[in-house]
Short mmCIF file of N, CA and C in Angstrom, two decimals:
data_model
loop_
_atom_site.label_atom_id
_atom_site.label_comp_id
_atom_site.label_asym_id
_atom_site.label_seq_id
_atom_site.Cartn_x
_atom_site.Cartn_y
_atom_site.Cartn_z
N ASP A 1 -6.44 11.07 5.94
CA ASP A 1 -5.93 10.02 4.67
C ASP A 1 -6.26 11.18 3.42
N GLN A 2 -5.35 11.30 2.54
CA GLN A 2 -5.69 11.71 1.47
C GLN A 2 -5.88 10.84 0.22
N GLY A 3 -5.95 9.34 0.70
CA GLY A 3 -6.10 8.56 -0.55
C GLY A 3 -5.12 8.56 -1.49
N PRO A 4 -5.08 7.30 -2.59
CA PRO A 4 -4.08 7.19 -3.61
C PRO A 4 -4.20 8.29 -4.52
N ARG A 5 -3.13 8.91 -4.85
CA ARG A 5 -3.41 9.70 -6.37
C ARG A 5 -2.44 8.99 -7.23
N HIS A 6 -2.86 9.22 -8.59
CA HIS A 6 -2.09 8.35 -9.58
C HIS A 6 -1.50 9.11 -10.56
N ARG A 7 -0.38 9.05 -11.10
CA ARG A 7 0.04 9.84 -12.34
C ARG A 7 0.51 8.96 -13.44
N LEU A 8 0.19 9.10 -14.57
CA LEU A 8 0.61 8.16 -15.51
C LEU A 8 1.74 8.99 -16.58
N ILE A 9 3.09 8.46 -16.34
CA ILE A 9 4.17 9.25 -16.69
C ILE A 9 4.62 8.43 -18.06
N VAL A 10 4.45 9.15 -19.37
CA VAL A 10 4.83 8.38 -20.72
C VAL A 10 6.20 9.03 -20.94
N PRO A 11 7.21 8.01 -21.09
CA PRO A 11 8.42 8.40 -21.52
C PRO A 11 8.83 8.95 -22.91
N ALA A 12 9.93 9.37 -23.06
CA ALA A 12 10.38 10.02 -24.44
C ALA A 12 10.26 9.04 -25.30
N ALA A 13 10.12 9.33 -26.74
CA ALA A 13 10.33 8.32 -27.79
C ALA A 13 11.89 7.35 -27.54
N GLY A 14 11.29 6.22 -27.67
CA GLY A 14 12.45 5.22 -27.51
C GLY A 14 12.93 4.77 -26.21
N ALA A 15 11.99 5.39 -25.23
CA ALA A 15 12.24 4.88 -23.65
C ALA A 15 11.30 3.72 -23.70
N PRO A 16 11.63 2.85 -22.61
CA PRO A 16 10.85 1.71 -22.67
C PRO A 16 9.45 1.97 -21.45
N GLY A 17 8.23 1.56 -22.03
CA GLY A 17 6.98 1.57 -21.50
C GLY A 17 6.67 2.63 -20.74
N ARG A 18 5.52 2.84 -19.97
CA ARG A 18 4.98 3.86 -19.43
C ARG A 18 5.05 3.62 -17.97
N LEU A 19 5.12 4.65 -17.02
CA LEU A 19 4.99 4.50 -15.72
C LEU A 19 4.09 4.92 -14.84
N LEU A 20 3.57 4.16 -13.95
CA LEU A 20 2.25 4.83 -13.42
C LEU A 20 3.01 4.85 -11.78
N VAL A 21 2.61 6.08 -11.35
CA VAL A 21 3.27 6.68 -10.01
C VAL A 21 2.01 6.75 -9.21
N THR A 22 1.96 5.90 -7.95
CA THR A 22 1.00 5.95 -6.87
C THR A 22 1.39 6.77 -5.98
N THR A 23 1.00 7.78 -5.31
CA THR A 23 1.30 8.72 -4.02
C THR A 23 0.03 8.80 -3.12
N SER A 24 0.63 8.34 -1.91
CA SER A 24 -0.41 8.26 -0.57
C SER A 24 0.28 8.98 0.36
N GLU A 25 -0.80 9.69 1.20
CA GLU A 25 -0.31 10.02 2.28
C GLU A 25 -1.46 9.85 3.61
N MET A 26 -0.92 9.88 4.69
CA MET A 26 -1.87 9.38 5.36
C MET A 26 -1.56 10.59 6.66
N ARG A 27 -2.26 11.05 7.45
CA ARG A 27 -1.77 12.01 8.78
C ARG A 27 -2.52 11.09 9.70
N LEU A 28 -1.83 10.74 10.96
CA LEU A 28 -2.47 10.10 12.09
C LEU A 28 -2.16 10.95 13.46
N VAL A 29 -2.91 11.21 14.21
CA VAL A 29 -2.66 12.09 15.50
C VAL A 29 -3.24 10.88 16.42
N LEU A 30 -2.56 10.85 17.69
CA LEU A 30 -2.61 9.85 18.76
C LEU A 30 -2.55 10.51 19.83
N ASN A 31 -3.72 10.69 20.87
CA ASN A 31 -4.02 11.54 21.83
C ASN A 31 -3.80 10.22 23.10
N ARG A 32 -2.69 10.24 23.64
CA ARG A 32 -2.79 9.07 24.84
C ARG A 32 -2.17 9.77 26.14
N LEU A 33 -2.92 9.47 27.27
CA LEU A 33 -2.29 9.88 28.38
C LEU A 33 -1.65 11.39 28.62
N GLY A 34 -2.68 12.28 27.82
CA GLY A 34 -2.18 13.83 28.13
C GLY A 34 -0.99 13.97 26.88
N SER A 35 -0.59 13.20 26.23
CA SER A 35 0.28 13.40 25.17
C SER A 35 -0.31 13.32 23.75
N ARG A 36 0.39 14.42 22.88
CA ARG A 36 -0.29 14.29 21.56
C ARG A 36 0.96 13.98 20.63
N ILE A 37 0.68 13.22 19.66
CA ILE A 37 1.75 12.33 18.80
C ILE A 37 1.27 12.37 17.44
N GLU A 38 1.67 13.59 16.34
CA GLU A 38 1.49 13.55 15.08
C GLU A 38 2.20 12.95 14.23
N LEU A 39 1.69 12.01 13.28
CA LEU A 39 2.53 11.13 12.60
C LEU A 39 1.93 11.58 11.25
N ARG A 40 3.12 11.74 9.97
CA ARG A 40 2.53 12.02 8.72
C ARG A 40 3.22 10.86 7.74
N LEU A 41 2.62 10.07 7.23
CA LEU A 41 3.21 9.02 6.50
C LEU A 41 2.96 9.26 4.99
N VAL A 42 3.91 9.25 4.06
CA VAL A 42 3.85 9.59 2.65
C VAL A 42 4.57 8.57 2.04
N SER A 43 4.15 8.05 0.83
CA SER A 43 4.77 6.75 0.10
C SER A 43 4.37 7.16 -1.48
N GLU A 44 5.27 6.85 -2.06
CA GLU A 44 5.21 6.74 -3.77
C GLU A 44 5.84 5.29 -4.25
N ALA A 45 4.92 4.78 -5.07
CA ALA A 45 5.25 3.50 -5.76
C ALA A 45 5.50 3.87 -7.29
N GLU A 46 6.32 3.19 -7.90
CA GLU A 46 6.36 3.32 -9.24
C GLU A 46 6.09 2.00 -10.04
N GLU A 47 5.00 1.53 -10.87
CA GLU A 47 5.24 0.29 -11.54
C GLU A 47 4.82 0.57 -13.09
N SER A 48 5.14 -0.61 -13.73
CA SER A 48 4.72 -0.42 -15.22
C SER A 48 3.47 -0.14 -15.41
N ALA A 49 3.04 0.51 -16.06
CA ALA A 49 1.55 0.92 -16.62
C ALA A 49 0.83 -0.58 -17.39
N GLU A 50 1.97 -1.14 -17.84
CA GLU A 50 1.24 -2.44 -18.48
C GLU A 50 1.45 -3.64 -17.92
N THR A 51 2.65 -3.97 -17.09
CA THR A 51 2.38 -5.09 -16.43
C THR A 51 2.04 -5.07 -15.10
N GLY A 52 2.21 -3.77 -14.19
CA GLY A 52 1.93 -3.72 -12.60
C GLY A 52 3.09 -4.21 -12.06
N ARG A 53 4.11 -4.36 -12.67
CA ARG A 53 5.32 -4.88 -12.00
C ARG A 53 5.94 -3.63 -11.18
N LEU A 54 6.12 -4.00 -9.97
CA LEU A 54 6.71 -2.67 -9.11
C LEU A 54 8.29 -2.45 -9.54
N LEU A 55 8.70 -1.28 -9.65
CA LEU A 55 9.86 -0.83 -10.30
C LEU A 55 10.55 -0.04 -8.81
N GLY A 56 10.02 0.53 -8.11
CA GLY A 56 10.93 1.23 -6.83
C GLY A 56 9.71 2.13 -6.20
N THR A 57 10.14 2.22 -4.90
CA THR A 57 9.31 3.13 -3.81
C THR A 57 9.92 3.91 -3.36
N SER A 58 9.10 4.92 -2.63
CA SER A 58 9.66 5.71 -1.48
C SER A 58 8.83 5.98 -0.46
N TYR A 59 9.31 6.01 0.78
CA TYR A 59 8.44 6.32 1.88
C TYR A 59 9.02 7.05 3.06
N ALA A 60 8.24 7.95 3.67
CA ALA A 60 8.85 8.93 4.74
C ALA A 60 7.77 8.70 5.78
N MET A 61 8.61 8.63 7.08
CA MET A 61 7.30 8.71 8.45
C MET A 61 8.16 9.93 9.05
N LEU A 62 7.13 11.02 9.17
CA LEU A 62 7.56 12.26 9.83
C LEU A 62 6.84 12.38 11.25
N ALA A 63 7.39 12.46 12.05
CA ALA A 63 7.04 12.57 13.60
C ALA A 63 7.51 13.79 14.20
N SER A 64 7.24 14.79 14.66
CA SER A 64 7.61 15.78 15.24
C SER A 64 9.06 16.11 14.73
N ALA A 65 9.85 16.14 15.37
CA ALA A 65 11.26 16.58 14.59
C ALA A 65 12.04 15.27 14.07
N LEU A 66 11.40 14.22 14.53
CA LEU A 66 12.29 12.84 13.97
C LEU A 66 11.47 12.57 12.57
N SER A 67 12.28 11.81 11.83
CA SER A 67 11.79 11.51 10.55
C SER A 67 12.70 10.07 9.95
N THR A 68 11.93 9.23 9.26
CA THR A 68 12.79 8.47 8.61
C THR A 68 12.56 8.24 7.38
N LYS A 69 13.34 7.76 6.34
CA LYS A 69 13.03 7.61 5.02
C LYS A 69 13.60 6.61 4.32
N SER A 70 12.87 6.11 3.20
CA SER A 70 13.47 4.82 2.75
C SER A 70 13.30 4.84 1.14
N GLU A 71 14.12 4.36 0.27
CA GLU A 71 14.15 4.47 -1.30
C GLU A 71 14.39 2.98 -1.62
N ALA A 72 13.31 2.46 -2.49
CA ALA A 72 13.82 0.94 -2.66
C ALA A 72 13.74 1.03 -4.23
N VAL A 73 14.73 0.27 -5.04
CA VAL A 73 14.96 -0.04 -6.34
C VAL A 73 14.81 -1.32 -6.55
N VAL A 74 13.60 -1.85 -7.54
CA VAL A 74 13.74 -3.25 -7.68
C VAL A 74 13.91 -3.58 -8.75
N GLY A 75 14.86 -4.75 -8.70
CA GLY A 75 15.48 -5.46 -10.20
C GLY A 75 15.25 -6.86 -9.87
N ASP A 76 15.75 -7.53 -10.85
CA ASP A 76 15.43 -8.99 -10.99
C ASP A 76 15.84 -9.63 -9.79
N GLY A 77 14.75 -10.17 -8.84
CA GLY A 77 15.18 -11.03 -7.74
C GLY A 77 15.83 -10.46 -6.60
N ARG A 78 15.78 -8.72 -6.63
CA ARG A 78 16.44 -8.32 -5.40
C ARG A 78 15.84 -6.88 -5.59
N ILE A 79 15.74 -6.33 -4.17
CA ILE A 79 15.11 -5.03 -3.83
C ILE A 79 16.32 -4.44 -3.15
N GLU A 80 17.17 -3.16 -3.69
CA GLU A 80 18.09 -2.38 -3.16
C GLU A 80 17.33 -1.31 -2.42
N ILE A 81 17.24 -1.27 -0.87
CA ILE A 81 16.81 -0.31 0.10
C ILE A 81 17.60 0.61 0.66
N THR A 82 17.81 1.88 0.44
CA THR A 82 18.32 2.72 1.08
C THR A 82 17.54 3.41 2.22
N SER A 83 18.01 3.76 3.37
CA SER A 83 17.15 4.20 4.44
C SER A 83 17.90 5.16 5.39
N GLU A 84 17.22 6.15 5.85
CA GLU A 84 17.64 7.02 6.52
C GLU A 84 17.03 7.54 7.95
N ALA A 85 18.01 7.35 9.10
CA ALA A 85 17.06 7.75 10.17
C ALA A 85 18.27 8.23 11.22
N GLY A 86 17.69 9.21 11.87
CA GLY A 86 18.64 9.77 13.01
C GLY A 86 20.12 10.32 12.29
N GLY A 87 19.91 10.94 11.03
CA GLY A 87 21.02 11.33 10.31
C GLY A 87 21.96 10.42 9.84
N LYS A 88 21.58 9.09 9.98
CA LYS A 88 22.47 8.08 9.40
C LYS A 88 21.97 7.40 8.26
N SER A 89 22.88 6.77 7.32
CA SER A 89 22.13 6.10 5.99
C SER A 89 22.67 4.60 6.03
N TYR A 90 21.72 3.82 5.60
CA TYR A 90 22.33 2.52 5.33
C TYR A 90 21.76 1.74 4.12
N THR A 91 22.29 0.55 3.81
CA THR A 91 21.46 0.20 2.51
C THR A 91 21.28 -1.19 2.97
N ASN A 92 20.32 -1.71 2.32
CA ASN A 92 19.86 -3.26 2.58
C ASN A 92 19.59 -3.81 1.29
N THR A 93 19.76 -5.46 1.09
CA THR A 93 19.19 -5.84 -0.01
C THR A 93 18.19 -6.84 0.45
N LEU A 94 17.20 -7.10 -0.21
CA LEU A 94 16.14 -8.15 -0.02
C LEU A 94 16.04 -9.18 -1.33
N THR A 95 16.21 -10.22 -1.03
CA THR A 95 15.95 -11.08 -2.31
C THR A 95 14.63 -11.64 -2.30
N PHE A 96 14.03 -12.24 -3.61
CA PHE A 96 12.67 -12.69 -3.72
C PHE A 96 12.73 -13.14 -4.96
N GLU A 97 11.66 -14.14 -5.34
CA GLU A 97 11.40 -15.00 -6.33
C GLU A 97 10.24 -14.60 -6.95
N GLY A 98 10.00 -14.76 -8.25
CA GLY A 98 8.57 -14.30 -8.82
C GLY A 98 8.54 -12.76 -9.33
N LYS A 99 7.52 -12.28 -9.19
CA LYS A 99 7.23 -11.01 -9.62
C LYS A 99 6.67 -10.31 -8.48
N ILE A 100 6.86 -9.08 -8.43
CA ILE A 100 6.45 -8.26 -7.47
C ILE A 100 5.64 -7.02 -7.64
N PHE A 101 4.39 -6.82 -7.56
CA PHE A 101 3.61 -5.90 -8.14
C PHE A 101 3.05 -4.84 -7.29
N GLY A 102 2.88 -3.59 -7.70
CA GLY A 102 2.62 -2.27 -7.37
C GLY A 102 0.91 -2.21 -6.84
N PRO A 103 0.95 -1.41 -6.19
CA PRO A 103 -0.38 -0.86 -5.53
C PRO A 103 -1.79 -1.00 -6.65
N GLU A 104 -1.37 -0.38 -8.17
CA GLU A 104 -2.23 -0.06 -8.74
C GLU A 104 -2.54 -1.71 -9.42
N ALA A 105 -1.70 -2.52 -9.32
CA ALA A 105 -1.90 -4.09 -9.85
C ALA A 105 -2.71 -4.61 -8.87
N VAL A 106 -2.58 -4.41 -7.60
CA VAL A 106 -3.25 -4.87 -6.61
C VAL A 106 -4.58 -4.66 -6.67
N ARG A 107 -5.08 -3.32 -6.88
CA ARG A 107 -6.17 -2.54 -7.14
C ARG A 107 -6.92 -3.57 -8.16
N ARG A 108 -6.34 -3.47 -9.22
CA ARG A 108 -6.85 -3.99 -10.40
C ARG A 108 -7.34 -5.85 -10.03
N ALA A 109 -6.34 -6.52 -9.16
CA ALA A 109 -6.70 -7.85 -9.15
C ALA A 109 -7.52 -7.68 -7.96
N SER A 110 -7.72 -7.01 -7.07
CA SER A 110 -9.04 -6.97 -6.38
C SER A 110 -10.27 -6.73 -7.23
N ALA A 111 -10.55 -5.70 -7.75
CA ALA A 111 -11.65 -5.55 -8.52
C ALA A 111 -11.95 -6.55 -9.63
N ASP A 112 -11.08 -7.22 -9.81
CA ASP A 112 -11.39 -8.52 -11.02
C ASP A 112 -11.69 -9.43 -10.46
N GLY A 113 -10.87 -10.07 -9.14
CA GLY A 113 -11.13 -11.20 -8.63
C GLY A 113 -12.08 -11.43 -7.10
N LEU A 114 -12.50 -10.21 -6.43
CA LEU A 114 -13.12 -10.16 -5.77
C LEU A 114 -14.61 -9.86 -5.66
N LYS A 115 -15.44 -10.72 -6.37
CA LYS A 115 -16.75 -10.23 -6.61
C LYS A 115 -17.96 -10.76 -5.78
N LYS A 116 -17.66 -11.98 -4.93
CA LYS A 116 -18.53 -12.32 -4.04
C LYS A 116 -17.96 -13.32 -3.09
N PRO A 117 -18.70 -13.38 -2.14
CA PRO A 117 -18.07 -14.13 -0.94
C PRO A 117 -17.19 -15.24 -1.06
N GLY A 118 -15.95 -15.46 -0.37
CA GLY A 118 -15.25 -16.67 -0.70
C GLY A 118 -14.10 -16.48 -1.88
N ASP A 119 -14.34 -15.35 -2.57
CA ASP A 119 -13.33 -15.09 -3.86
C ASP A 119 -11.87 -14.69 -3.13
N ARG A 120 -10.83 -15.15 -3.81
CA ARG A 120 -9.98 -15.09 -3.15
C ARG A 120 -8.61 -14.44 -4.03
N ILE A 121 -7.73 -13.59 -3.74
CA ILE A 121 -6.68 -13.25 -4.41
C ILE A 121 -5.51 -13.48 -3.63
N VAL A 122 -4.34 -13.71 -4.29
CA VAL A 122 -3.05 -13.70 -3.48
C VAL A 122 -2.00 -13.16 -4.64
N ILE A 123 -1.13 -12.02 -4.39
CA ILE A 123 -0.52 -11.27 -5.28
C ILE A 123 0.78 -10.98 -4.16
N GLN A 124 2.10 -11.18 -4.71
CA GLN A 124 3.17 -10.89 -4.11
C GLN A 124 3.43 -9.20 -4.29
N THR A 125 3.48 -8.65 -3.28
CA THR A 125 4.04 -7.25 -3.08
C THR A 125 5.17 -6.85 -2.20
N PHE A 126 5.50 -5.42 -2.27
CA PHE A 126 6.51 -5.10 -1.23
C PHE A 126 5.71 -4.08 -0.21
N VAL A 127 6.42 -4.30 0.82
CA VAL A 127 5.64 -3.07 1.81
C VAL A 127 6.64 -2.32 2.28
N PRO A 128 6.87 -1.15 1.71
CA PRO A 128 8.19 -0.26 2.23
C PRO A 128 8.33 0.17 3.70
N GLU A 129 7.32 0.31 4.17
CA GLU A 129 7.25 0.62 5.69
C GLU A 129 7.98 -0.59 6.76
N ALA A 130 7.85 -1.49 6.19
CA ALA A 130 8.42 -2.87 6.92
C ALA A 130 9.68 -3.61 6.15
N SER A 131 10.04 -2.79 5.10
CA SER A 131 10.95 -3.60 4.24
C SER A 131 10.48 -5.21 4.23
N LEU A 132 9.59 -5.34 3.62
CA LEU A 132 8.83 -6.80 3.54
C LEU A 132 8.31 -7.25 2.36
N VAL A 133 8.94 -8.35 1.55
CA VAL A 133 8.07 -8.83 0.50
C VAL A 133 7.40 -9.90 1.06
N GLY A 134 5.99 -9.97 0.70
CA GLY A 134 5.44 -11.21 0.87
C GLY A 134 4.14 -11.30 0.02
N ASP A 135 3.48 -12.29 0.35
CA ASP A 135 1.94 -12.39 -0.62
C ASP A 135 1.13 -11.90 0.40
N LEU A 136 0.26 -10.92 -0.62
CA LEU A 136 -0.82 -10.40 0.20
C LEU A 136 -1.94 -11.06 -0.45
N THR A 137 -2.93 -11.45 0.59
CA THR A 137 -4.08 -12.47 0.34
C THR A 137 -5.13 -11.80 0.80
N ARG A 138 -6.20 -11.42 -0.02
CA ARG A 138 -7.50 -10.89 0.31
C ARG A 138 -8.47 -11.84 -0.17
N VAL A 139 -9.70 -11.79 0.96
CA VAL A 139 -10.59 -13.07 0.55
C VAL A 139 -11.89 -12.20 0.78
N ALA A 140 -12.81 -12.01 -0.02
CA ALA A 140 -14.16 -11.26 0.19
C ALA A 140 -14.85 -12.17 1.17
N LEU A 141 -15.48 -11.32 2.17
CA LEU A 141 -16.20 -11.86 3.00
C LEU A 141 -17.69 -11.47 2.83
N ALA A 142 -18.07 -10.37 2.25
CA ALA A 142 -19.45 -10.09 1.99
C ALA A 142 -19.57 -8.71 1.10
N ARG A 143 -20.90 -8.43 0.63
CA ARG A 143 -20.87 -7.19 -0.16
C ARG A 143 -21.83 -6.32 0.66
N GLU A 144 -21.37 -5.21 1.00
CA GLU A 144 -22.01 -4.22 1.78
C GLU A 144 -21.93 -2.71 1.30
N GLU A 145 -22.54 -2.06 2.20
CA GLU A 145 -22.63 -0.62 1.77
C GLU A 145 -21.97 0.37 2.79
N VAL A 146 -21.00 1.17 2.58
CA VAL A 146 -20.60 1.72 3.67
C VAL A 146 -20.72 3.26 3.56
N MET A 147 -20.55 4.05 4.36
CA MET A 147 -21.11 5.58 4.38
C MET A 147 -19.90 6.12 4.04
N ILE A 148 -19.79 7.09 2.78
CA ILE A 148 -18.27 7.95 2.64
C ILE A 148 -18.86 9.21 2.76
N GLU A 149 -18.76 10.18 3.27
CA GLU A 149 -18.84 11.48 3.34
C GLU A 149 -20.48 11.54 3.24
N GLY A 150 -21.09 10.81 3.99
CA GLY A 150 -22.76 11.02 4.07
C GLY A 150 -23.41 10.24 3.03
N ARG A 151 -22.85 9.64 2.14
CA ARG A 151 -23.53 8.87 1.09
C ARG A 151 -23.03 7.45 1.07
N PRO A 152 -24.16 6.48 0.71
CA PRO A 152 -23.85 4.94 0.57
C PRO A 152 -23.04 4.66 -0.65
N VAL A 153 -21.86 3.98 -0.15
CA VAL A 153 -21.09 3.21 -1.49
C VAL A 153 -21.11 1.99 -1.24
N ALA A 154 -21.25 1.29 -2.69
CA ALA A 154 -21.36 -0.28 -2.65
C ALA A 154 -19.75 -0.59 -2.51
N ALA A 155 -19.68 -1.73 -1.63
CA ALA A 155 -18.26 -2.08 -1.41
C ALA A 155 -18.18 -3.65 -1.03
N VAL A 156 -17.05 -4.22 -1.22
CA VAL A 156 -16.86 -5.68 -1.03
C VAL A 156 -15.98 -5.71 0.45
N LYS A 157 -16.55 -6.33 1.51
CA LYS A 157 -15.51 -6.30 2.89
C LYS A 157 -14.77 -7.44 2.59
N VAL A 158 -13.44 -7.38 2.80
CA VAL A 158 -12.57 -8.11 2.75
C VAL A 158 -11.57 -8.39 3.89
N GLU A 159 -11.04 -9.63 3.92
CA GLU A 159 -10.17 -9.87 5.09
C GLU A 159 -8.67 -9.89 4.32
N GLU A 160 -7.74 -9.36 5.08
CA GLU A 160 -6.57 -8.97 4.46
C GLU A 160 -5.30 -9.56 5.20
N THR A 161 -4.38 -10.33 4.68
CA THR A 161 -3.09 -10.79 5.38
C THR A 161 -2.01 -10.64 4.62
N LEU A 162 -0.97 -10.21 5.24
CA LEU A 162 0.20 -9.95 4.63
C LEU A 162 1.11 -11.12 5.23
N GLU A 163 1.65 -11.75 4.26
CA GLU A 163 2.78 -12.88 4.89
C GLU A 163 3.99 -11.97 5.53
N GLY A 164 4.38 -12.68 6.72
CA GLY A 164 5.30 -11.98 7.55
C GLY A 164 4.89 -10.84 8.35
N MET A 165 3.60 -10.77 8.12
CA MET A 165 2.99 -9.61 9.60
C MET A 165 2.01 -10.52 10.30
N PRO A 166 2.15 -10.05 11.52
CA PRO A 166 1.28 -10.75 12.41
C PRO A 166 -0.35 -10.52 12.53
N ILE A 167 -0.83 -9.58 11.81
CA ILE A 167 -2.16 -9.24 12.27
C ILE A 167 -2.91 -9.50 10.89
N THR A 168 -4.48 -9.63 11.07
CA THR A 168 -5.34 -9.67 9.75
C THR A 168 -6.06 -8.49 10.10
N ARG A 169 -6.06 -7.72 8.83
CA ARG A 169 -6.92 -6.52 8.70
C ARG A 169 -8.31 -6.79 7.96
N THR A 170 -9.25 -5.89 8.47
CA THR A 170 -10.68 -6.05 7.52
C THR A 170 -10.72 -4.46 6.94
N GLY A 171 -10.94 -4.68 5.50
CA GLY A 171 -11.10 -3.53 4.75
C GLY A 171 -12.35 -3.58 3.68
N TRP A 172 -12.59 -2.37 3.39
CA TRP A 172 -13.78 -2.05 2.54
C TRP A 172 -13.37 -1.73 1.28
N LEU A 173 -13.48 -2.22 -0.12
CA LEU A 173 -12.93 -2.01 -1.24
C LEU A 173 -14.20 -1.72 -2.08
N ASP A 174 -14.06 -0.23 -2.90
CA ASP A 174 -15.23 -0.16 -3.85
C ASP A 174 -15.23 -1.19 -4.79
N LEU A 175 -16.04 -1.01 -5.64
CA LEU A 175 -16.15 -2.10 -6.88
C LEU A 175 -15.12 -1.69 -7.86
N GLU A 176 -14.20 -0.96 -7.98
CA GLU A 176 -13.22 -0.88 -8.64
C GLU A 176 -11.75 -1.34 -7.90
N GLY A 177 -11.79 -1.84 -6.80
CA GLY A 177 -11.08 -2.34 -6.06
C GLY A 177 -10.29 -1.16 -5.11
N ASN A 178 -10.70 0.11 -4.92
CA ASN A 178 -10.00 1.21 -4.27
C ASN A 178 -10.47 1.00 -2.97
N LEU A 179 -9.45 1.10 -1.81
CA LEU A 179 -9.58 1.06 -0.20
C LEU A 179 -10.45 2.09 0.09
N LEU A 180 -11.68 1.78 0.59
CA LEU A 180 -12.61 2.95 1.09
C LEU A 180 -12.09 2.91 2.53
N LYS A 181 -12.17 2.04 3.55
CA LYS A 181 -11.90 1.97 4.98
C LYS A 181 -11.24 0.54 5.28
N GLN A 182 -10.40 1.02 6.53
CA GLN A 182 -9.64 -0.25 6.70
C GLN A 182 -9.73 -0.38 8.52
N GLU A 183 -9.96 -1.40 8.94
CA GLU A 183 -9.80 -1.72 10.63
C GLU A 183 -8.59 -2.93 10.78
N GLU A 184 -8.02 -2.47 11.84
CA GLU A 184 -6.91 -3.45 12.25
C GLU A 184 -6.82 -3.39 13.73
N PRO A 185 -6.12 -4.65 14.33
CA PRO A 185 -6.14 -4.27 15.90
C PRO A 185 -4.88 -3.83 15.92
N GLY A 186 -4.96 -3.21 17.22
CA GLY A 186 -3.81 -2.27 17.98
C GLY A 186 -3.95 -2.10 19.27
N PRO A 187 -3.21 -1.37 19.60
CA PRO A 187 -2.91 -0.95 21.00
C PRO A 187 -3.72 0.42 21.53
N PHE A 188 -4.10 0.91 20.27
CA PHE A 188 -4.77 2.44 20.39
C PHE A 188 -6.22 2.15 20.20
#
């Protein structure tokens, strides 16, 4: 996992607001029963640098010769999603109420709101991999140190659930709210 990378884009004079783009890439290799499967997941989220409101996403899952891609544009109360798989393209619309926030807004809310065990944040977000809008809930469980590249890093251990997803994840965030590591139940 390369971790998230951020770019701040300042628009030309007269254009509305600044845009924050977060790019994340994860490579996953599964070896099971003598077969090797390599997955590469690449996502990008665009959000307002001022408000954290999500404006759009792109997501690609590349597996051997197969790939799926999606692009989403967030508007008032709706998300237009264009997906491509198997050489075919289709469009879907999701509706939502309230505001949807991007990954940088989630990071900031986590850093500000998860200081001690029992602290809790709830923030509505969009998960492009699942075409899902839901409340992301993080609850601080403990303060711990985790080893990252051979050195201890102060962290907040959190339990994370996403409305509409059937699993609970455990994550460790640094004190700035960045995800250091994550565990989730799965078949592998």
